[in-house]
PDB file of C-alpha atoms and ligand atoms in Angstrom:
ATOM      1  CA  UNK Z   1    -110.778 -16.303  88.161  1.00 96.00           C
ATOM      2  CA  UNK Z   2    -112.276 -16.045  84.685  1.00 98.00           C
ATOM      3  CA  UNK Z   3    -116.210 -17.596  85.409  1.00 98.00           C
ATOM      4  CA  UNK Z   4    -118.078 -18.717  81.931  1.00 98.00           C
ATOM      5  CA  UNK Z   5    -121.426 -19.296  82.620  1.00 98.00           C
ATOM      6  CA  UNK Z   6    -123.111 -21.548  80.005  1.00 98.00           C
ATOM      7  CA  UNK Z   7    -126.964 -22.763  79.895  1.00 97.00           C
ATOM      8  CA  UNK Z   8    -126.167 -26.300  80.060  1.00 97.00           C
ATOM      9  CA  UNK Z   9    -123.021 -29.020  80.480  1.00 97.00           C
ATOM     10  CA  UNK Z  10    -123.445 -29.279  76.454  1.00 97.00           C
ATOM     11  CA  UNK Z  11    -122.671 -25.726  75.819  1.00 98.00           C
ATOM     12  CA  UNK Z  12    -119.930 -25.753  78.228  1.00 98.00           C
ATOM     13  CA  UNK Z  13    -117.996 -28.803  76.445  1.00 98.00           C
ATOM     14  CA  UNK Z  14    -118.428 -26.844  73.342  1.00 98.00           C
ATOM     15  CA  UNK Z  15    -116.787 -23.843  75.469  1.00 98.00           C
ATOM     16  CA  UNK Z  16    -114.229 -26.095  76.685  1.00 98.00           C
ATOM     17  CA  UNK Z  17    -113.251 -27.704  73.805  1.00 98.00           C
ATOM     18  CA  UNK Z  18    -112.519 -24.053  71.871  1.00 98.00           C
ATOM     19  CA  UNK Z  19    -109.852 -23.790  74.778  1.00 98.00           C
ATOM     20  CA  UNK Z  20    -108.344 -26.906  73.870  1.00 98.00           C
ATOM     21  CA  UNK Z  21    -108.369 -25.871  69.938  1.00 97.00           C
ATOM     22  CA  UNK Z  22    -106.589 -22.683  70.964  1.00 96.00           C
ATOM     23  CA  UNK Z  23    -104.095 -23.858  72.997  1.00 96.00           C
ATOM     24  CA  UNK Z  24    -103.132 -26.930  70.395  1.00 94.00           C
ATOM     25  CA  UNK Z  25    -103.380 -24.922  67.333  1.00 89.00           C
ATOM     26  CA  UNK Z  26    -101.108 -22.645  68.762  1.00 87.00           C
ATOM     27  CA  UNK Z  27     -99.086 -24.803  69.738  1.00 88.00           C
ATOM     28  CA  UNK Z  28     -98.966 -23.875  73.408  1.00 86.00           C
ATOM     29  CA  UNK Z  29     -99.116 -27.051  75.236  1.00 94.00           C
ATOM     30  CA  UNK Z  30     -97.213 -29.665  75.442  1.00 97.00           C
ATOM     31  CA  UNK Z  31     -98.722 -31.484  78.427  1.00 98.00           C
ATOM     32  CA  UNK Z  32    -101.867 -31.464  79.292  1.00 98.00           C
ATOM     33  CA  UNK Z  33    -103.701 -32.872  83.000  1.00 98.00           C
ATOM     34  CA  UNK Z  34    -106.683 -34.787  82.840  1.00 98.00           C
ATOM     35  CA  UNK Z  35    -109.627 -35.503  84.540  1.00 98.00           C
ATOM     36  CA  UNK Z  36    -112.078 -38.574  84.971  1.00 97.00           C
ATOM     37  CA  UNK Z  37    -115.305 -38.493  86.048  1.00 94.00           C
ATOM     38  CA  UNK Z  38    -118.967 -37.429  84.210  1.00 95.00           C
ATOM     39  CA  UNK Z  39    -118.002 -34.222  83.760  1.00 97.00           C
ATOM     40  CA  UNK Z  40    -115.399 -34.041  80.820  1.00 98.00           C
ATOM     41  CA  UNK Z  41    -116.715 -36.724  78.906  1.00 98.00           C
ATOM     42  CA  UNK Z  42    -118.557 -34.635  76.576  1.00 98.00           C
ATOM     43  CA  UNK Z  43    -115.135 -32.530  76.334  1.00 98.00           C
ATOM     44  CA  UNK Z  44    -113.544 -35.631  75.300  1.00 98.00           C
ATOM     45  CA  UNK Z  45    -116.069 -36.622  73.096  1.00 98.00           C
ATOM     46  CA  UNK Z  46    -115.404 -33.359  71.492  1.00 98.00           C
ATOM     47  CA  UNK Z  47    -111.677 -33.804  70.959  1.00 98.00           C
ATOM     48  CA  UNK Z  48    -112.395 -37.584  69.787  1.00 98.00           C
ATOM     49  CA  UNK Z  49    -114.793 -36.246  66.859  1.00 98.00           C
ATOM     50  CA  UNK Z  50    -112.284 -33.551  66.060  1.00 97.00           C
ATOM     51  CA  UNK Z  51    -108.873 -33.384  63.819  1.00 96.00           C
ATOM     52  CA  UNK Z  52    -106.392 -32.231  66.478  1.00 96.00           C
ATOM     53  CA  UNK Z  53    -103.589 -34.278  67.080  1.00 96.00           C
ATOM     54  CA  UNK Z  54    -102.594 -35.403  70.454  1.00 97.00           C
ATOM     55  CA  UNK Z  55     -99.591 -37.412  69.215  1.00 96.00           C
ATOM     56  CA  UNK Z  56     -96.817 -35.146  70.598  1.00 97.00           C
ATOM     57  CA  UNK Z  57     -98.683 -34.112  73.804  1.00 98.00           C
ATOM     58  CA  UNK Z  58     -98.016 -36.121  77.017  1.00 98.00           C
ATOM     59  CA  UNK Z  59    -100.905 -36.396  79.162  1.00 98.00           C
ATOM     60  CA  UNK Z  60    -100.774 -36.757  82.933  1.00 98.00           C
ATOM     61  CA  UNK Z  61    -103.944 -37.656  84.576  1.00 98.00           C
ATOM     62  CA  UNK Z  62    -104.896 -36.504  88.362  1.00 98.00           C
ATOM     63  CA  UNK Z  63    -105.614 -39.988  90.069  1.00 97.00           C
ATOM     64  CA  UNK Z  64    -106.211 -43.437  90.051  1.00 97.00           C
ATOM     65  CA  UNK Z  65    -108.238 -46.016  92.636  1.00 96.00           C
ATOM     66  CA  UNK Z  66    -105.532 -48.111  94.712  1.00 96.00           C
ATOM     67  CA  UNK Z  67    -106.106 -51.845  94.203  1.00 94.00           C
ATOM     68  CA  UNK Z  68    -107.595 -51.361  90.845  1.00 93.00           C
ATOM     69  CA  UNK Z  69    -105.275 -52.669  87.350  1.00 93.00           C
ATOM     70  CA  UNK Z  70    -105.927 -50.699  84.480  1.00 94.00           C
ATOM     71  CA  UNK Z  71    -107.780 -53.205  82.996  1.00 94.00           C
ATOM     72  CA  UNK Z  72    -110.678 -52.873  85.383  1.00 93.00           C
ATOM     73  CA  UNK Z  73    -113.443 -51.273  83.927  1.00 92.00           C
ATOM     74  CA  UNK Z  74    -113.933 -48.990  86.714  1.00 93.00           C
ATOM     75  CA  UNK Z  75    -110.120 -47.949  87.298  1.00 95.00           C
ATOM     76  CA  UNK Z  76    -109.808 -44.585  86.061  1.00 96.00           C
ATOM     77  CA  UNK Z  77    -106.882 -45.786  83.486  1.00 97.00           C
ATOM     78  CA  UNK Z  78    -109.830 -47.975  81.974  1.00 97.00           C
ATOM     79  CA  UNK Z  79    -111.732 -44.972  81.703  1.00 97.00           C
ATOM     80  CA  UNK Z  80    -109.543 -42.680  80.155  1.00 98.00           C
ATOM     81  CA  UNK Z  81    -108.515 -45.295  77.599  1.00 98.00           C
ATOM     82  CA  UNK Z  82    -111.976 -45.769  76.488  1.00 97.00           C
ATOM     83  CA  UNK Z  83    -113.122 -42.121  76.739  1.00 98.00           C
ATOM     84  CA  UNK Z  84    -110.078 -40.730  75.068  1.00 98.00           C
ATOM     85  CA  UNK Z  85    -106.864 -42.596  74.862  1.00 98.00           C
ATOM     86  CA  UNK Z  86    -108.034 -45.458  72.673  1.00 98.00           C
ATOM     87  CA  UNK Z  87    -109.333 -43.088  70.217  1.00 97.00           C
ATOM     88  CA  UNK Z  88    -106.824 -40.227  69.835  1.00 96.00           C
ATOM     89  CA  UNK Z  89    -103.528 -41.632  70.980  1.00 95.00           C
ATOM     90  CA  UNK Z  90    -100.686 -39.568  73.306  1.00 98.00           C
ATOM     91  CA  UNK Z  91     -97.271 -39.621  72.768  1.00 98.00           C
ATOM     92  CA  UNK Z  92     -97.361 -40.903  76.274  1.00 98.00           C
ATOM     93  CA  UNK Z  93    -100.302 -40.700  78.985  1.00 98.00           C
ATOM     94  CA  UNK Z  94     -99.435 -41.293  82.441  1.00 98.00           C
ATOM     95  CA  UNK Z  95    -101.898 -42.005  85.255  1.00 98.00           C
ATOM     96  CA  UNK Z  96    -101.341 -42.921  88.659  1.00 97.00           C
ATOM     97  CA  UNK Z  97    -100.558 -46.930  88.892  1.00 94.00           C
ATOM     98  CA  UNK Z  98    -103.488 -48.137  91.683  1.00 93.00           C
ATOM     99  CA  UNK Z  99    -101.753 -51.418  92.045  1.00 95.00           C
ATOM    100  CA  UNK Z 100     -98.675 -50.958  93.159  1.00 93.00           C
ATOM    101  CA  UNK Z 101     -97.314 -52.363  96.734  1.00 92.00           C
ATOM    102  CA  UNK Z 102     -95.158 -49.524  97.652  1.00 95.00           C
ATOM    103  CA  UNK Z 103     -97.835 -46.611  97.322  1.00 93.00           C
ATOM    104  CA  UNK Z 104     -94.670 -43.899  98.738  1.00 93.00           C
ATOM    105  CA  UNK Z 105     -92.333 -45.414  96.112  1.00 95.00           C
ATOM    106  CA  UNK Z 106     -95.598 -44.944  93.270  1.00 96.00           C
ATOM    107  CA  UNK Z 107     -96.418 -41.463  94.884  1.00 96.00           C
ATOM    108  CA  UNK Z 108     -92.633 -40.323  94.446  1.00 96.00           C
ATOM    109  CA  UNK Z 109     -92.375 -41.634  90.828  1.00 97.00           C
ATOM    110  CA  UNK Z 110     -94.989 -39.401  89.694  1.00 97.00           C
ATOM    111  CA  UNK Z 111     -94.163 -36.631  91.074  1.00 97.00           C
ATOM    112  CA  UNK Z 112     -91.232 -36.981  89.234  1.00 97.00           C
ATOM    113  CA  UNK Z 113     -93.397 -37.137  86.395  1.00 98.00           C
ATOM    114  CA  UNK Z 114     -95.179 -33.884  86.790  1.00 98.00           C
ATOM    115  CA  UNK Z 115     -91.721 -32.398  87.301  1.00 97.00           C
ATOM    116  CA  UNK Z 116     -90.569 -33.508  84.117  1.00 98.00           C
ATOM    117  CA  UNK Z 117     -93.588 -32.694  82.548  1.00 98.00           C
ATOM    118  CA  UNK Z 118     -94.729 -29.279  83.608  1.00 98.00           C
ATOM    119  CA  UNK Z 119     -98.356 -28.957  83.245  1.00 98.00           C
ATOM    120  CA  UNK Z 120     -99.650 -26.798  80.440  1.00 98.00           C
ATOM    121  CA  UNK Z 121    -103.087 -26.865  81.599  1.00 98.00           C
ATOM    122  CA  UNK Z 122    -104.795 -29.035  83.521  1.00 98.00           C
ATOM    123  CA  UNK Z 123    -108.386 -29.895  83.408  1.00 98.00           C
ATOM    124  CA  UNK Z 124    -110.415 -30.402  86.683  1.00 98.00           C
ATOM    125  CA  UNK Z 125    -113.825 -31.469  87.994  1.00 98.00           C
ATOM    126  CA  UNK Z 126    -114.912 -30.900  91.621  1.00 98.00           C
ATOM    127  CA  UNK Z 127    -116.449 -33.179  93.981  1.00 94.00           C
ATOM    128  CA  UNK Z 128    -119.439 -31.907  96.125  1.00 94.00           C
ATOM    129  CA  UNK Z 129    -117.630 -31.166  99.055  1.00 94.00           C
ATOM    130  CA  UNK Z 130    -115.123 -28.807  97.455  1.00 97.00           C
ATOM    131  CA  UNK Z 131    -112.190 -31.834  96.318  1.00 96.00           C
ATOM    132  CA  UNK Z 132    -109.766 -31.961  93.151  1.00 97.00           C
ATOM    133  CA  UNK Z 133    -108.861 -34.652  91.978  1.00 96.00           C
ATOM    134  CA  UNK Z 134    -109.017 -37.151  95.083  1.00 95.00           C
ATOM    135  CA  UNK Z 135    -107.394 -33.876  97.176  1.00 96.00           C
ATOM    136  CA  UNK Z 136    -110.642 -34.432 100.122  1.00 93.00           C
ATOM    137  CA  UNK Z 137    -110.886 -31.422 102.200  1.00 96.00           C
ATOM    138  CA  UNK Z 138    -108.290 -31.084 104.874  1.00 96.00           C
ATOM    139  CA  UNK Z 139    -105.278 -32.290 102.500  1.00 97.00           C
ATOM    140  CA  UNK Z 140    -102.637 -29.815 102.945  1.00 98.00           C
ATOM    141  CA  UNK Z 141    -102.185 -27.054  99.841  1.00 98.00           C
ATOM    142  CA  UNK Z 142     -98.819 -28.220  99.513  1.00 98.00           C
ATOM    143  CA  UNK Z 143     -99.302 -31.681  99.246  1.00 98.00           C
ATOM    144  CA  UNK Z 144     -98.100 -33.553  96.020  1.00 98.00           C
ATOM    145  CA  UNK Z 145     -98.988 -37.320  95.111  1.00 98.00           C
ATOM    146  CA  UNK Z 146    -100.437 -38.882  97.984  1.00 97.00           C
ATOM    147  CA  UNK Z 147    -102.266 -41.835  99.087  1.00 96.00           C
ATOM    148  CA  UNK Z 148    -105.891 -40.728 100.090  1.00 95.00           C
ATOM    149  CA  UNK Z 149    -108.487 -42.104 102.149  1.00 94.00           C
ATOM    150  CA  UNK Z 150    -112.355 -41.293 100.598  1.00 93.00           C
ATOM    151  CA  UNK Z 151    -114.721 -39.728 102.419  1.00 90.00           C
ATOM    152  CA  UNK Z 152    -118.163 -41.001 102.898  1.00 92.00           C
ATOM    153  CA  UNK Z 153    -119.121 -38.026 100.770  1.00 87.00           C
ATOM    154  CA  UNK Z 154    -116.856 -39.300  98.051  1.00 87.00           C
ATOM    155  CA  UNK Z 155    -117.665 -43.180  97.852  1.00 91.00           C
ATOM    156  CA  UNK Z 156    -121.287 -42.538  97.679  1.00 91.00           C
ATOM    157  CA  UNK Z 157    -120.951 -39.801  95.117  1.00 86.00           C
ATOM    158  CA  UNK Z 158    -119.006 -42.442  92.986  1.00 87.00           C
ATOM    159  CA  UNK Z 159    -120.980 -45.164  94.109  1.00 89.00           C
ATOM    160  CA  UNK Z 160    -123.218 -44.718  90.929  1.00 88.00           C
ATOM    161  CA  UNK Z 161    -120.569 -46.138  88.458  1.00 86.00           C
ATOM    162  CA  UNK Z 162    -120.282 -49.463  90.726  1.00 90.00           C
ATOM    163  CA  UNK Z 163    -122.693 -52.682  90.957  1.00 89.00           C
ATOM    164  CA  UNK Z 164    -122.317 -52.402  95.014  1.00 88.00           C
ATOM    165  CA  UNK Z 165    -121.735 -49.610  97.191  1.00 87.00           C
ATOM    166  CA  UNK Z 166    -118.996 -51.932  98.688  1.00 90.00           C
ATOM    167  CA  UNK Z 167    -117.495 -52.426  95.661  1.00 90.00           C
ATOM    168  CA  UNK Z 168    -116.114 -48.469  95.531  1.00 91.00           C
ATOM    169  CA  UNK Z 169    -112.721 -48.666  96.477  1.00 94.00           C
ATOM    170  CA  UNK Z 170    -111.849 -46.177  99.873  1.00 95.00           C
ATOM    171  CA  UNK Z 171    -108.393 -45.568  98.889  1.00 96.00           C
ATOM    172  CA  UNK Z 172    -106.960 -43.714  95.835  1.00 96.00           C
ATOM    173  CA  UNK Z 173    -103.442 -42.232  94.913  1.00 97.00           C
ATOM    174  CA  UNK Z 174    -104.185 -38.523  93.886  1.00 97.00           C
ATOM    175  CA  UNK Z 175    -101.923 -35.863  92.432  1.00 98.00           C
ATOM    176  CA  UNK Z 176    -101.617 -33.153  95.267  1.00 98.00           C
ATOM    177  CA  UNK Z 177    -102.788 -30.187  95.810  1.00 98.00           C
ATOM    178  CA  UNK Z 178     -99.280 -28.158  95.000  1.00 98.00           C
ATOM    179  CA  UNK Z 179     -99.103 -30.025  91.886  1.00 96.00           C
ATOM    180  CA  UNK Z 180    -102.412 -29.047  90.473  1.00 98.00           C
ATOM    181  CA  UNK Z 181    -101.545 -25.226  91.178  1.00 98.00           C
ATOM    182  CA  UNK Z 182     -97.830 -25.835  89.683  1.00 98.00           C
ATOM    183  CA  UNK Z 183     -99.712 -26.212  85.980  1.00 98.00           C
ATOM    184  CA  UNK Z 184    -100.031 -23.013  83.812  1.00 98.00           C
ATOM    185  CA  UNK Z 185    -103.472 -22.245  83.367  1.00 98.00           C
ATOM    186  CA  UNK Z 186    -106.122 -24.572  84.983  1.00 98.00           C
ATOM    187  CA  UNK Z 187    -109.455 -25.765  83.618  1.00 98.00           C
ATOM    188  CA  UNK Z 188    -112.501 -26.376  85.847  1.00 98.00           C
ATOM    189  CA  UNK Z 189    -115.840 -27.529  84.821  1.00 98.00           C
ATOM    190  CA  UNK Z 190    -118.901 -27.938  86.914  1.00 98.00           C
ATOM    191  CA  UNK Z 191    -122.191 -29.034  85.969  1.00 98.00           C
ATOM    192  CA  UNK Z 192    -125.417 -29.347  88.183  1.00 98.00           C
ATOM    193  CA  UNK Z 193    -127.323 -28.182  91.023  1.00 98.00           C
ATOM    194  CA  UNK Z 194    -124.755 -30.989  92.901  1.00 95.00           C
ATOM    195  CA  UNK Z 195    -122.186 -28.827  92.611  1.00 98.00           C
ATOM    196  CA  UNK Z 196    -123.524 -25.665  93.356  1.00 98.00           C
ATOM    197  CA  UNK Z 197    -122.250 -25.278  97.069  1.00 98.00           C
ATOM    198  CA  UNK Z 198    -118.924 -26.386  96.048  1.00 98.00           C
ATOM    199  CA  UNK Z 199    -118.720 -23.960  93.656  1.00 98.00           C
ATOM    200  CA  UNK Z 200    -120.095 -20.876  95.833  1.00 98.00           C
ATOM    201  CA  UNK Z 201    -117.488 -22.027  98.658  1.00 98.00           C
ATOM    202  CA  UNK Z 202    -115.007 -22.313  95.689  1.00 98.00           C
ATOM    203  CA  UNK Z 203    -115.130 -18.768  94.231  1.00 98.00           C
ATOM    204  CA  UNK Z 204    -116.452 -16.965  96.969  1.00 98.00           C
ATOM    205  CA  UNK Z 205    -115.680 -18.739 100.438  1.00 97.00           C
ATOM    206  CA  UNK Z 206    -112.690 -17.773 102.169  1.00 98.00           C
ATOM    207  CA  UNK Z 207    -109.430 -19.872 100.731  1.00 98.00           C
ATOM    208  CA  UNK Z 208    -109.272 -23.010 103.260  1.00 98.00           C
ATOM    209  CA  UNK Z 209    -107.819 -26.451 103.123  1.00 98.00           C
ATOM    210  CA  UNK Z 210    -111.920 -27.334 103.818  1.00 98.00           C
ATOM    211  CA  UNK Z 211    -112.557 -26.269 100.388  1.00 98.00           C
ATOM    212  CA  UNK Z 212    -109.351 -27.660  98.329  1.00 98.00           C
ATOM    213  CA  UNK Z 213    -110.844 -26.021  94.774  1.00 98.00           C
ATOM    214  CA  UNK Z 214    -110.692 -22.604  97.161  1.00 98.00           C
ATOM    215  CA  UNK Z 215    -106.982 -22.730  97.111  1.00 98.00           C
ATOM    216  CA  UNK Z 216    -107.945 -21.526  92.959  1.00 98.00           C
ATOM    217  CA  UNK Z 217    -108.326 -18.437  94.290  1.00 98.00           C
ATOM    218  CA  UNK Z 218    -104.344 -17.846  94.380  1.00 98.00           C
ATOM    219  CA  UNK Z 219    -103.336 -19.291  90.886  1.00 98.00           C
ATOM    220  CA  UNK Z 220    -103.414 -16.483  88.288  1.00 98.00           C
ATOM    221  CA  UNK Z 221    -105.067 -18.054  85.333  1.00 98.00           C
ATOM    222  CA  UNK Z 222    -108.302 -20.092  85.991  1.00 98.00           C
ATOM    223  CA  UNK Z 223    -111.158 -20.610  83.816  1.00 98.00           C
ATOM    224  CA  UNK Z 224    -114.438 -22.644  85.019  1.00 98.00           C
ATOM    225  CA  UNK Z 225    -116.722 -22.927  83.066  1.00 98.00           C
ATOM    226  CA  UNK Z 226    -120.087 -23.568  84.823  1.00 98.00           C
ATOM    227  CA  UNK Z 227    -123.768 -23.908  83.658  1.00 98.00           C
ATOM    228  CA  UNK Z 228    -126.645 -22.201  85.431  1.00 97.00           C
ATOM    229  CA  UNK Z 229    -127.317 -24.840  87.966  1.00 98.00           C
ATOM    230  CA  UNK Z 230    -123.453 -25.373  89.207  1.00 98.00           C
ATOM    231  CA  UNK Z 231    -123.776 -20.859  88.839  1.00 98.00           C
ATOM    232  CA  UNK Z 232    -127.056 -21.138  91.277  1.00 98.00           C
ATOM    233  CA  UNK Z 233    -125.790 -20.101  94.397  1.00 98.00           C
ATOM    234  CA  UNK Z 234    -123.201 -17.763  93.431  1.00 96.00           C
TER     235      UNK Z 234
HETATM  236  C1  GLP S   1    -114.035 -38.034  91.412  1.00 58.40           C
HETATM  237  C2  GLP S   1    -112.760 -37.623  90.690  1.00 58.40           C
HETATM  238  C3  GLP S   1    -112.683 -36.125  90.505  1.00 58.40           C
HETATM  239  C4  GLP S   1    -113.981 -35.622  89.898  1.00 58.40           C
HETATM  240  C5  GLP S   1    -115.114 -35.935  90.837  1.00 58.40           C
HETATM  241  C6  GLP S   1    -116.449 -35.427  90.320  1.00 58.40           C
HETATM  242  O1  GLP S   1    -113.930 -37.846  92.764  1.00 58.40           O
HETATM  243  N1  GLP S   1    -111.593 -38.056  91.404  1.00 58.40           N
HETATM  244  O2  GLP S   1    -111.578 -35.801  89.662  1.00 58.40           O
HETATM  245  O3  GLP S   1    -113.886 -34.233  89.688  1.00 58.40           O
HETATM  246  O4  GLP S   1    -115.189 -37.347  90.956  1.00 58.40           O
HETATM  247  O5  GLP S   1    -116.987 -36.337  89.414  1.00 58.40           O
HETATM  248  P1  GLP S   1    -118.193 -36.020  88.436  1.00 58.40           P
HETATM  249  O6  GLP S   1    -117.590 -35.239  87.316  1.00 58.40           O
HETATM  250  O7  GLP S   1    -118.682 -37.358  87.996  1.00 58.40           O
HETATM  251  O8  GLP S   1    -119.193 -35.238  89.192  1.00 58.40           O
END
């Protein structure tokens, strides 16, 4: 694992964002995976403000609420389109449909996806127990697009971006944990003192299905970049 340690989340967008320059400029990806959440939204701010061109990249993002449309401002489709999508258009940008009936048949589909659209490099934030995307601990390593039940842990994490803790939806669809470690290089970023267990357990814990980010361990190109707070208890 390649660790950057940066003072503060600023810094490491700035960090971040070189990556993405890089990779673009060189024309090295094609697809990218993205993440929602507080932590890359300074990243995307980044890529908003600068000139690189997103409109032959596909995007494929890790997970989606179930029973939220896209057009709900919390559904993570309404977030990317207002943190990025809106602003510096795809060629296409997939994210996990919340509102389907047939989760399986939805689950299957974008799978497909993925496999069609090998992940370059795929960007990831962690939860504070250890979870990518919506992967909680305990999912299997080779799991690929599942439904998900949230953990306490999770829905009152995420409970800040809601009006009512019992508005946070307790299901999501997530890309799996087999499909995250099928991209090329993966991106992690982890800012905060809340995140500095996860990240100790992450990079130094034994590799366990109680820690999904542990499973990073075993995928040969990994960057996170991590401030001094998330760095704390390495
Ligand atoms: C949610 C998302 C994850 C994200 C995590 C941390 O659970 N599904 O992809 O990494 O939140 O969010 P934050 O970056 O706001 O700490």
């Amino acid at each position: 694992m390649n660790i950057i340690k940066v003072k503060d989340s600023a810094e490491g967008a700035q960090q971040a964002f070189q990556i993405y320059k890089d990779i673009l400029s060189h024309g090295q990806a094609k697809v990218l995976g993205l993440a929602t959440g507080s932590t890359p939204i300074a990243l995307y701010n980044q890529l908003v403000e600068s000139d690189l061109d997103f409109s032959n990249i596909v995007s494929v993002n890790l997970d989606e609420y179930l029973g939220l449309s896209g057009n709900d401002s919390q559904s993570y489709r309404y977030f990317m389109n207002q943190h990025l999508f809106n602003k510096k258009p795809f060629k296409h940008s997939y994210v996990p449909d919340g509102l389907r009936a047939d989760h399986n048949a939805a689950a299957k589909e974008y799978d497909d996806i993925i496999t069609d659209h090998p992940i370059d490099l795929q960007l990831l934030g962690i939860g504070r127990n250890g979870h990518i995307g919506f992967n909680e601990p305990g999912t299997s390593f080779e799991s690929t697009t599942h439904v998900v039940n949230l953990t306490q842990s999770t829905i009152d994490a995420n409970a800040r971006f809601f009006d009512n803790e019992s508005d946070v939806p307790t299901q999501a669809i997530s890309m799996g944990i087999a499909s995250v470690m099928s991209a090329k290089k993966i991106l992690l970023l982890a800012f905060g003192a809340d995140k500095a267990d996860a990240i100790a357990a992450t990079v130094n814990g034994p590799v366990t299905e109680d820690v999904p980010a542990s499973i990073l361990q075993n995928h040969e190109d990994v960057t996170i970049i991590i401030d001094d707070a998330a760095a704390s208890k390495l």
